[in-house]
Amino acid sequence: MAFNDLDLSERLDLARRGTAYFAQRLADLPDGGLSGPSLLDGWTRAHLVAHVGYNAAALCRLLDWAATGVETPMYESAEQRAQEIAEGATLSPAAIRNLFEHTVARLDGSWRSLPDAAWNAEVRTAQGRTVPVSETAWIRSREVWIHAVDLGNGGRFGDFPTVVLESLLAEIVGMWRRKGEGGGLVLQVDGAASVAVDETAETRRVSGSLAGVVRWAAGRGAVGVTVAGADEGPPRWL
Ligand code: ZN
């Protein structure tokens, strides 16, 4: 089962569940923990929470675009996006928590108020892909579930719904294939058929639970997986 085969209401529900999962990790974190490192290079947890908040605001711009037909990109530029996050990270802990809650509520409001006819309207993502605006459910799910782990205070891939894990794996492998990366790499999820990234001879194999293999493929470390062959980490995905 792939995320995008689900009904829209189920997809939005998975995004909301992921948001609640992120919100719980954030609630567990004392204010002093926000200045500590996230699992993402160079970002404190404050950067990460600001990013997740601004991501919701950026997705609202895509929903506005779909609703009005007036092109409003997620971000003006990569520089503007980075600057916004850097400035957001300097806010007080209370303001950062507020930013997160406020943008979550706005995104939910935009989803609830989008007219039925607008859900197939095409918009452009920050990566430059043209997609129906319903894709915002997946983009947001991916963000909140994975970044909940990146907070580094107890979030686990093993807590993700199976459909989210399976769709992440399909997306990551698809991205590697499009970029011509991951040659010779085979992924072996316990109990499932192995997946060769390309048709060249196998040079390494990563085996383990679905959660472990997805975690590894997403560049979040080799925990609960066995890597046979060159252990050079996964190719870049996003
Ligand atoms: Zn992100």
PDB file of C-alpha atoms and ligand atoms in Angstrom:
ATOM      1  CA  MET A   1       0.000   0.000   0.000  1.00  0.00           C
ATOM      2  CA  ALA A   2       1.352   3.407  -0.958  1.00  0.00           C
ATOM      3  CA  PHE A   3       0.464   6.651   0.778  1.00  0.00           C
ATOM      4  CA  ASN A   4      -0.952   8.189  -2.392  1.00  0.00           C
ATOM      5  CA  ASP A   5      -3.333   5.243  -2.916  1.00  0.00           C
ATOM      6  CA  LEU A   6      -5.138   6.153   0.298  1.00  0.00           C
ATOM      7  CA  ASP A   7      -8.198   8.392   0.372  1.00  0.00           C
ATOM      8  CA  LEU A   8      -7.390  12.040   0.832  1.00  0.00           C
ATOM      9  CA  SER A   9      -8.945  12.036   4.306  1.00  0.00           C
ATOM     10  CA  GLU A  10      -6.655   9.166   5.371  1.00  0.00           C
ATOM     11  CA  ARG A  11      -3.614  10.947   3.940  1.00  0.00           C
ATOM     12  CA  LEU A  12      -4.439  14.114   5.834  1.00  0.00           C
ATOM     13  CA  ASP A  13      -4.992  12.024   8.931  1.00  0.00           C
ATOM     14  CA  LEU A  14      -1.484  10.539   8.641  1.00  0.00           C
ATOM     15  CA  ALA A  15      -0.058  14.054   8.345  1.00  0.00           C
ATOM     16  CA  ARG A  16      -2.000  15.101  11.447  1.00  0.00           C
ATOM     17  CA  ARG A  17      -0.845  12.018  13.359  1.00  0.00           C
ATOM     18  CA  GLY A  18       2.743  12.829  12.421  1.00  0.00           C
ATOM     19  CA  THR A  19       2.232  16.406  13.550  1.00  0.00           C
ATOM     20  CA  ALA A  20       0.889  15.158  16.878  1.00  0.00           C
ATOM     21  CA  TYR A  21       3.902  12.841  17.167  1.00  0.00           C
ATOM     22  CA  PHE A  22       6.274  15.740  16.547  1.00  0.00           C
ATOM     23  CA  ALA A  23       4.307  17.954  18.955  1.00  0.00           C
ATOM     24  CA  GLN A  24       4.615  15.327  21.687  1.00  0.00           C
ATOM     25  CA  ARG A  25       8.404  15.107  21.299  1.00  0.00           C
ATOM     26  CA  LEU A  26       8.526  18.913  21.381  1.00  0.00           C
ATOM     27  CA  ALA A  27       6.327  19.021  24.491  1.00  0.00           C
ATOM     28  CA  ASP A  28       8.653  16.506  26.192  1.00  0.00           C
ATOM     29  CA  LEU A  29      11.604  18.775  25.551  1.00  0.00           C
ATOM     30  CA  PRO A  30      12.428  21.305  28.275  1.00  0.00           C
ATOM     31  CA  ASP A  31      13.047  24.860  27.048  1.00  0.00           C
ATOM     32  CA  GLY A  32      16.764  24.473  27.701  1.00  0.00           C
ATOM     33  CA  GLY A  33      16.861  21.534  25.285  1.00  0.00           C
ATOM     34  CA  LEU A  34      15.944  23.690  22.307  1.00  0.00           C
ATOM     35  CA  SER A  35      19.438  25.132  22.084  1.00  0.00           C
ATOM     36  CA  GLY A  36      20.937  21.632  21.985  1.00  0.00           C
ATOM     37  CA  PRO A  37      21.912  19.908  18.746  1.00  0.00           C
ATOM     38  CA  SER A  38      19.345  18.180  16.548  1.00  0.00           C
ATOM     39  CA  LEU A  39      20.397  15.110  14.585  1.00  0.00           C
ATOM     40  CA  LEU A  40      20.835  17.330  11.506  1.00  0.00           C
ATOM     41  CA  ASP A  41      24.298  18.711  10.876  1.00  0.00           C
ATOM     42  CA  GLY A  42      24.662  22.327  11.917  1.00  0.00           C
ATOM     43  CA  TRP A  43      21.100  22.695  13.205  1.00  0.00           C
ATOM     44  CA  THR A  44      20.041  23.077  16.807  1.00  0.00           C
ATOM     45  CA  ARG A  45      16.606  21.784  17.773  1.00  0.00           C
ATOM     46  CA  ALA A  46      15.462  25.425  17.596  1.00  0.00           C
ATOM     47  CA  HIS A  47      16.471  25.541  13.916  1.00  0.00           C
ATOM     48  CA  LEU A  48      14.607  22.300  13.339  1.00  0.00           C
ATOM     49  CA  VAL A  49      11.378  23.431  15.035  1.00  0.00           C
ATOM     50  CA  ALA A  50      11.505  26.784  13.213  1.00  0.00           C
ATOM     51  CA  HIS A  51      11.989  24.891   9.937  1.00  0.00           C
ATOM     52  CA  VAL A  52       9.011  22.599  10.622  1.00  0.00           C
ATOM     53  CA  GLY A  53       6.903  25.674  11.421  1.00  0.00           C
ATOM     54  CA  TYR A  54       7.983  27.577   8.323  1.00  0.00           C
ATOM     55  CA  ASN A  55       7.435  24.452   6.240  1.00  0.00           C
ATOM     56  CA  ALA A  56       3.764  24.497   7.276  1.00  0.00           C
ATOM     57  CA  ALA A  57       3.555  28.172   6.319  1.00  0.00           C
ATOM     58  CA  ALA A  58       5.182  27.366   2.949  1.00  0.00           C
ATOM     59  CA  LEU A  59       2.651  24.590   2.325  1.00  0.00           C
ATOM     60  CA  CYS A  60      -0.127  27.090   3.099  1.00  0.00           C
ATOM     61  CA  ARG A  61       1.239  29.167   0.217  1.00  0.00           C
ATOM     62  CA  LEU A  62       0.800  26.158  -2.116  1.00  0.00           C
ATOM     63  CA  LEU A  63      -2.773  25.706  -0.874  1.00  0.00           C
ATOM     64  CA  ASP A  64      -3.441  29.421  -1.452  1.00  0.00           C
ATOM     65  CA  TRP A  65      -2.008  29.011  -4.945  1.00  0.00           C
ATOM     66  CA  ALA A  66      -4.367  26.087  -5.606  1.00  0.00           C
ATOM     67  CA  ALA A  67      -7.343  27.985  -4.202  1.00  0.00           C
ATOM     68  CA  THR A  68      -6.749  31.254  -6.067  1.00  0.00           C
ATOM     69  CA  GLY A  69      -4.692  30.329  -9.126  1.00  0.00           C
ATOM     70  CA  VAL A  70      -2.219  33.040  -8.151  1.00  0.00           C
ATOM     71  CA  GLU A  71       1.267  31.545  -8.164  1.00  0.00           C
ATOM     72  CA  THR A  72       2.761  31.676  -4.661  1.00  0.00           C
ATOM     73  CA  PRO A  73       5.853  29.485  -4.341  1.00  0.00           C
ATOM     74  CA  MET A  74       6.816  27.792  -1.076  1.00  0.00           C
ATOM     75  CA  TYR A  75       9.942  29.926  -0.720  1.00  0.00           C
ATOM     76  CA  GLU A  76      11.223  32.916  -2.671  1.00  0.00           C
ATOM     77  CA  SER A  77      14.677  31.370  -2.802  1.00  0.00           C
ATOM     78  CA  ALA A  78      16.926  28.948  -0.971  1.00  0.00           C
ATOM     79  CA  GLU A  79      18.602  31.962   0.675  1.00  0.00           C
ATOM     80  CA  GLN A  80      15.309  33.340   1.944  1.00  0.00           C
ATOM     81  CA  ARG A  81      14.403  29.912   3.329  1.00  0.00           C
ATOM     82  CA  ALA A  82      17.744  29.561   5.118  1.00  0.00           C
ATOM     83  CA  GLN A  83      17.606  33.086   6.503  1.00  0.00           C
ATOM     84  CA  GLU A  84      14.091  32.581   7.834  1.00  0.00           C
ATOM     85  CA  ILE A  85      15.193  29.436   9.673  1.00  0.00           C
ATOM     86  CA  ALA A  86      18.313  31.127  11.055  1.00  0.00           C
ATOM     87  CA  GLU A  87      16.238  34.016  12.378  1.00  0.00           C
ATOM     88  CA  GLY A  88      13.534  31.701  13.713  1.00  0.00           C
ATOM     89  CA  ALA A  89      16.146  29.820  15.705  1.00  0.00           C
ATOM     90  CA  THR A  90      17.003  32.997  17.621  1.00  0.00           C
ATOM     91  CA  LEU A  91      13.442  33.347  18.981  1.00  0.00           C
ATOM     92  CA  SER A  92      12.727  32.559  22.624  1.00  0.00           C
ATOM     93  CA  PRO A  93      11.627  28.998  23.427  1.00  0.00           C
ATOM     94  CA  ALA A  94       8.055  30.213  24.016  1.00  0.00           C
ATOM     95  CA  ALA A  95       8.023  32.022  20.663  1.00  0.00           C
ATOM     96  CA  ILE A  96       9.398  28.980  18.834  1.00  0.00           C
ATOM     97  CA  ARG A  97       6.731  26.736  20.361  1.00  0.00           C
ATOM     98  CA  ASN A  98       4.145  29.340  19.433  1.00  0.00           C
ATOM     99  CA  LEU A  99       5.429  29.498  15.854  1.00  0.00           C
ATOM    100  CA  PHE A 100       5.064  25.727  15.578  1.00  0.00           C
ATOM    101  CA  GLU A 101       1.519  25.657  16.984  1.00  0.00           C
ATOM    102  CA  HIS A 102       0.348  28.655  15.009  1.00  0.00           C
ATOM    103  CA  THR A 103       1.622  27.356  11.655  1.00  0.00           C
ATOM    104  CA  VAL A 104       0.221  23.876  12.334  1.00  0.00           C
ATOM    105  CA  ALA A 105      -3.215  25.424  12.947  1.00  0.00           C
ATOM    106  CA  ARG A 106      -2.935  27.532   9.798  1.00  0.00           C
ATOM    107  CA  LEU A 107      -2.036  24.541   7.646  1.00  0.00           C
ATOM    108  CA  ASP A 108      -4.895  22.547   9.093  1.00  0.00           C
ATOM    109  CA  GLY A 109      -7.241  25.447   8.394  1.00  0.00           C
ATOM    110  CA  SER A 110      -6.003  25.667   4.786  1.00  0.00           C
ATOM    111  CA  TRP A 111      -6.570  21.937   4.280  1.00  0.00           C
ATOM    112  CA  ARG A 112     -10.060  22.135   5.764  1.00  0.00           C
ATOM    113  CA  SER A 113     -11.120  25.135   3.705  1.00  0.00           C
ATOM    114  CA  LEU A 114      -9.729  24.114   0.303  1.00  0.00           C
ATOM    115  CA  PRO A 115     -12.664  23.626  -2.097  1.00  0.00           C
ATOM    116  CA  ASP A 116     -13.027  20.057  -3.415  1.00  0.00           C
ATOM    117  CA  ALA A 117     -12.407  21.199  -6.977  1.00  0.00           C
ATOM    118  CA  ALA A 118      -9.036  22.722  -6.089  1.00  0.00           C
ATOM    119  CA  TRP A 119      -7.363  19.556  -4.738  1.00  0.00           C
ATOM    120  CA  ASN A 120      -6.082  18.541  -8.167  1.00  0.00           C
ATOM    121  CA  ALA A 121      -4.749  22.005  -9.028  1.00  0.00           C
ATOM    122  CA  GLU A 122      -1.064  21.823  -9.899  1.00  0.00           C
ATOM    123  CA  VAL A 123       1.574  23.605  -7.858  1.00  0.00           C
ATOM    124  CA  ARG A 124       5.371  23.488  -7.721  1.00  0.00           C
ATOM    125  CA  THR A 125       7.287  22.134  -4.739  1.00  0.00           C
ATOM    126  CA  ALA A 126      10.494  23.579  -3.307  1.00  0.00           C
ATOM    127  CA  GLN A 127      12.368  20.868  -5.242  1.00  0.00           C
ATOM    128  CA  GLY A 128      10.849  22.143  -8.490  1.00  0.00           C
ATOM    129  CA  ARG A 129       8.442  19.258  -9.063  1.00  0.00           C
ATOM    130  CA  THR A 130       4.956  20.007 -10.393  1.00  0.00           C
ATOM    131  CA  VAL A 131       2.386  18.088  -8.344  1.00  0.00           C
ATOM    132  CA  PRO A 132      -1.317  18.242  -7.478  1.00  0.00           C
ATOM    133  CA  VAL A 133      -1.744  20.241  -4.288  1.00  0.00           C
ATOM    134  CA  SER A 134      -3.032  17.078  -2.561  1.00  0.00           C
ATOM    135  CA  GLU A 135       0.665  16.103  -2.460  1.00  0.00           C
ATOM    136  CA  THR A 136       1.007  18.537   0.469  1.00  0.00           C
ATOM    137  CA  ALA A 137      -0.374  15.726   2.663  1.00  0.00           C
ATOM    138  CA  TRP A 138       2.616  13.549   1.782  1.00  0.00           C
ATOM    139  CA  ILE A 139       5.186  16.377   1.901  1.00  0.00           C
ATOM    140  CA  ARG A 140       3.992  17.332   5.381  1.00  0.00           C
ATOM    141  CA  SER A 141       3.854  13.715   6.581  1.00  0.00           C
ATOM    142  CA  ARG A 142       7.426  13.145   5.465  1.00  0.00           C
ATOM    143  CA  GLU A 143       8.555  16.316   7.252  1.00  0.00           C
ATOM    144  CA  VAL A 144       6.884  15.827  10.600  1.00  0.00           C
ATOM    145  CA  TRP A 145       7.543  12.113  11.033  1.00  0.00           C
ATOM    146  CA  ILE A 146      11.228  12.249  10.089  1.00  0.00           C
ATOM    147  CA  HIS A 147      11.962  15.527  11.850  1.00  0.00           C
ATOM    148  CA  ALA A 148      10.371  14.155  15.041  1.00  0.00           C
ATOM    149  CA  VAL A 149      13.254  11.663  15.029  1.00  0.00           C
ATOM    150  CA  ASP A 150      15.697  14.469  14.215  1.00  0.00           C
ATOM    151  CA  LEU A 151      14.711  16.210  17.463  1.00  0.00           C
ATOM    152  CA  GLY A 152      16.788  13.477  19.069  1.00  0.00           C
ATOM    153  CA  ASN A 153      14.725  12.990  22.203  1.00  0.00           C
ATOM    154  CA  GLY A 154      13.055   9.670  21.708  1.00  0.00           C
ATOM    155  CA  GLY A 155      11.395   9.748  18.279  1.00  0.00           C
ATOM    156  CA  ARG A 156      11.824   6.438  16.447  1.00  0.00           C
ATOM    157  CA  PHE A 157      11.224   5.221  12.906  1.00  0.00           C
ATOM    158  CA  GLY A 158       9.685   2.153  14.551  1.00  0.00           C
ATOM    159  CA  ASP A 159       6.783   4.363  15.659  1.00  0.00           C
ATOM    160  CA  PHE A 160       5.894   5.408  12.094  1.00  0.00           C
ATOM    161  CA  PRO A 161       2.830   3.877  10.437  1.00  0.00           C
ATOM    162  CA  THR A 162       3.836   1.107   8.010  1.00  0.00           C
ATOM    163  CA  VAL A 163       2.368   2.945   5.023  1.00  0.00           C
ATOM    164  CA  VAL A 164       4.574   5.944   5.797  1.00  0.00           C
ATOM    165  CA  LEU A 165       7.674   3.736   6.034  1.00  0.00           C
ATOM    166  CA  GLU A 166       6.872   1.880   2.813  1.00  0.00           C
ATOM    167  CA  SER A 167       6.178   5.094   0.932  1.00  0.00           C
ATOM    168  CA  LEU A 168       9.372   6.689   2.213  1.00  0.00           C
ATOM    169  CA  LEU A 169      11.372   3.712   1.005  1.00  0.00           C
ATOM    170  CA  ALA A 170       9.743   3.807  -2.435  1.00  0.00           C
ATOM    171  CA  GLU A 171      10.360   7.538  -2.694  1.00  0.00           C
ATOM    172  CA  ILE A 172      13.994   7.337  -1.618  1.00  0.00           C
ATOM    173  CA  VAL A 173      14.821   4.474  -3.978  1.00  0.00           C
ATOM    174  CA  GLY A 174      12.967   6.260  -6.788  1.00  0.00           C
ATOM    175  CA  MET A 175      14.994   9.404  -6.155  1.00  0.00           C
ATOM    176  CA  TRP A 176      18.284   7.484  -6.218  1.00  0.00           C
ATOM    177  CA  ARG A 177      17.284   5.861  -9.504  1.00  0.00           C
ATOM    178  CA  ARG A 178      16.395   9.201 -11.075  1.00  0.00           C
ATOM    179  CA  LYS A 179      19.758  10.619 -10.023  1.00  0.00           C
ATOM    180  CA  GLY A 180      21.652   7.487 -11.066  1.00  0.00           C
ATOM    181  CA  GLU A 181      22.886   6.900  -7.498  1.00  0.00           C
ATOM    182  CA  GLY A 182      23.109   3.791  -5.363  1.00  0.00           C
ATOM    183  CA  GLY A 183      24.490   1.496  -8.062  1.00  0.00           C
ATOM    184  CA  GLY A 184      25.105  -2.019  -6.735  1.00  0.00           C
ATOM    185  CA  LEU A 185      23.098  -1.385  -3.586  1.00  0.00           C
ATOM    186  CA  VAL A 186      20.469  -3.930  -2.531  1.00  0.00           C
ATOM    187  CA  LEU A 187      17.953  -3.317   0.252  1.00  0.00           C
ATOM    188  CA  GLN A 188      16.590  -6.339   2.085  1.00  0.00           C
ATOM    189  CA  VAL A 189      13.665  -5.705   4.401  1.00  0.00           C
ATOM    190  CA  ASP A 190      12.899  -8.685   6.677  1.00  0.00           C
ATOM    191  CA  GLY A 191      10.141 -10.797   5.172  1.00  0.00           C
ATOM    192  CA  ALA A 192      10.002  -8.883   1.884  1.00  0.00           C
ATOM    193  CA  ALA A 193      11.569  -9.324  -1.557  1.00  0.00           C
ATOM    194  CA  SER A 194      14.959  -7.635  -1.859  1.00  0.00           C
ATOM    195  CA  VAL A 195      15.153  -4.427  -3.878  1.00  0.00           C
ATOM    196  CA  ALA A 196      18.146  -3.730  -6.121  1.00  0.00           C
ATOM    197  CA  VAL A 197      18.554  -0.013  -6.750  1.00  0.00           C
ATOM    198  CA  ASP A 198      19.884  -0.712 -10.253  1.00  0.00           C
ATOM    199  CA  GLU A 199      20.820  -3.617 -12.479  1.00  0.00           C
ATOM    200  CA  THR A 200      24.575  -3.581 -11.883  1.00  0.00           C
ATOM    201  CA  ALA A 201      26.214  -6.355  -9.872  1.00  0.00           C
ATOM    202  CA  GLU A 202      25.518  -6.226  -6.143  1.00  0.00           C
ATOM    203  CA  THR A 203      28.321  -4.549  -4.179  1.00  0.00           C
ATOM    204  CA  ARG A 204      26.555  -4.025  -0.880  1.00  0.00           C
ATOM    205  CA  ARG A 205      23.405  -5.114   0.883  1.00  0.00           C
ATOM    206  CA  VAL A 206      21.569  -3.473   3.760  1.00  0.00           C
ATOM    207  CA  SER A 207      19.255  -5.801   5.669  1.00  0.00           C
ATOM    208  CA  GLY A 208      16.944  -5.375   8.623  1.00  0.00           C
ATOM    209  CA  SER A 209      13.499  -4.370   9.751  1.00  0.00           C
ATOM    210  CA  LEU A 210      11.464  -2.022   7.565  1.00  0.00           C
ATOM    211  CA  ALA A 211      11.996   0.802  10.083  1.00  0.00           C
ATOM    212  CA  GLY A 212      15.747   0.119  10.243  1.00  0.00           C
ATOM    213  CA  VAL A 213      16.222   0.018   6.476  1.00  0.00           C
ATOM    214  CA  VAL A 214      14.180   3.205   5.971  1.00  0.00           C
ATOM    215  CA  ARG A 215      16.122   4.948   8.716  1.00  0.00           C
ATOM    216  CA  TRP A 216      19.386   3.968   7.049  1.00  0.00           C
ATOM    217  CA  ALA A 217      18.164   4.963   3.565  1.00  0.00           C
ATOM    218  CA  ALA A 218      16.971   8.337   4.867  1.00  0.00           C
ATOM    219  CA  GLY A 219      20.505   9.034   6.096  1.00  0.00           C
ATOM    220  CA  ARG A 220      19.667   8.726   9.803  1.00  0.00           C
ATOM    221  CA  GLY A 221      22.227   6.071  10.697  1.00  0.00           C
ATOM    222  CA  ALA A 222      22.712   2.326  10.723  1.00  0.00           C
ATOM    223  CA  VAL A 223      20.669   1.193  13.707  1.00  0.00           C
ATOM    224  CA  GLY A 224      19.166  -2.280  13.639  1.00  0.00           C
ATOM    225  CA  VAL A 225      20.454  -3.014  10.145  1.00  0.00           C
ATOM    226  CA  THR A 226      23.299  -5.124   8.830  1.00  0.00           C
ATOM    227  CA  VAL A 227      25.461  -3.598   6.130  1.00  0.00           C
ATOM    228  CA  ALA A 228      27.357  -6.129   3.998  1.00  0.00           C
ATOM    229  CA  GLY A 229      29.995  -4.695   1.653  1.00  0.00           C
ATOM    230  CA  ALA A 230      31.277  -1.135   1.591  1.00  0.00           C
ATOM    231  CA  ASP A 231      29.713   0.778   4.486  1.00  0.00           C
ATOM    232  CA  GLU A 232      29.833   4.250   3.001  1.00  0.00           C
ATOM    233  CA  GLY A 233      26.348   5.331   4.036  1.00  0.00           C
ATOM    234  CA  PRO A 234      23.388   5.860   1.724  1.00  0.00           C
ATOM    235  CA  PRO A 235      23.441   8.133  -1.318  1.00  0.00           C
ATOM    236  CA  ARG A 236      21.844  11.537  -0.754  1.00  0.00           C
ATOM    237  CA  TRP A 237      18.114  11.566  -1.162  1.00  0.00           C
ATOM    238  CA  LEU A 238      16.634  15.097  -0.944  1.00  0.00           C
TER     239      LEU A 238
HETATM  240 ZN    ZN B   1      12.593  19.400   6.398  1.00  0.00          ZN
END
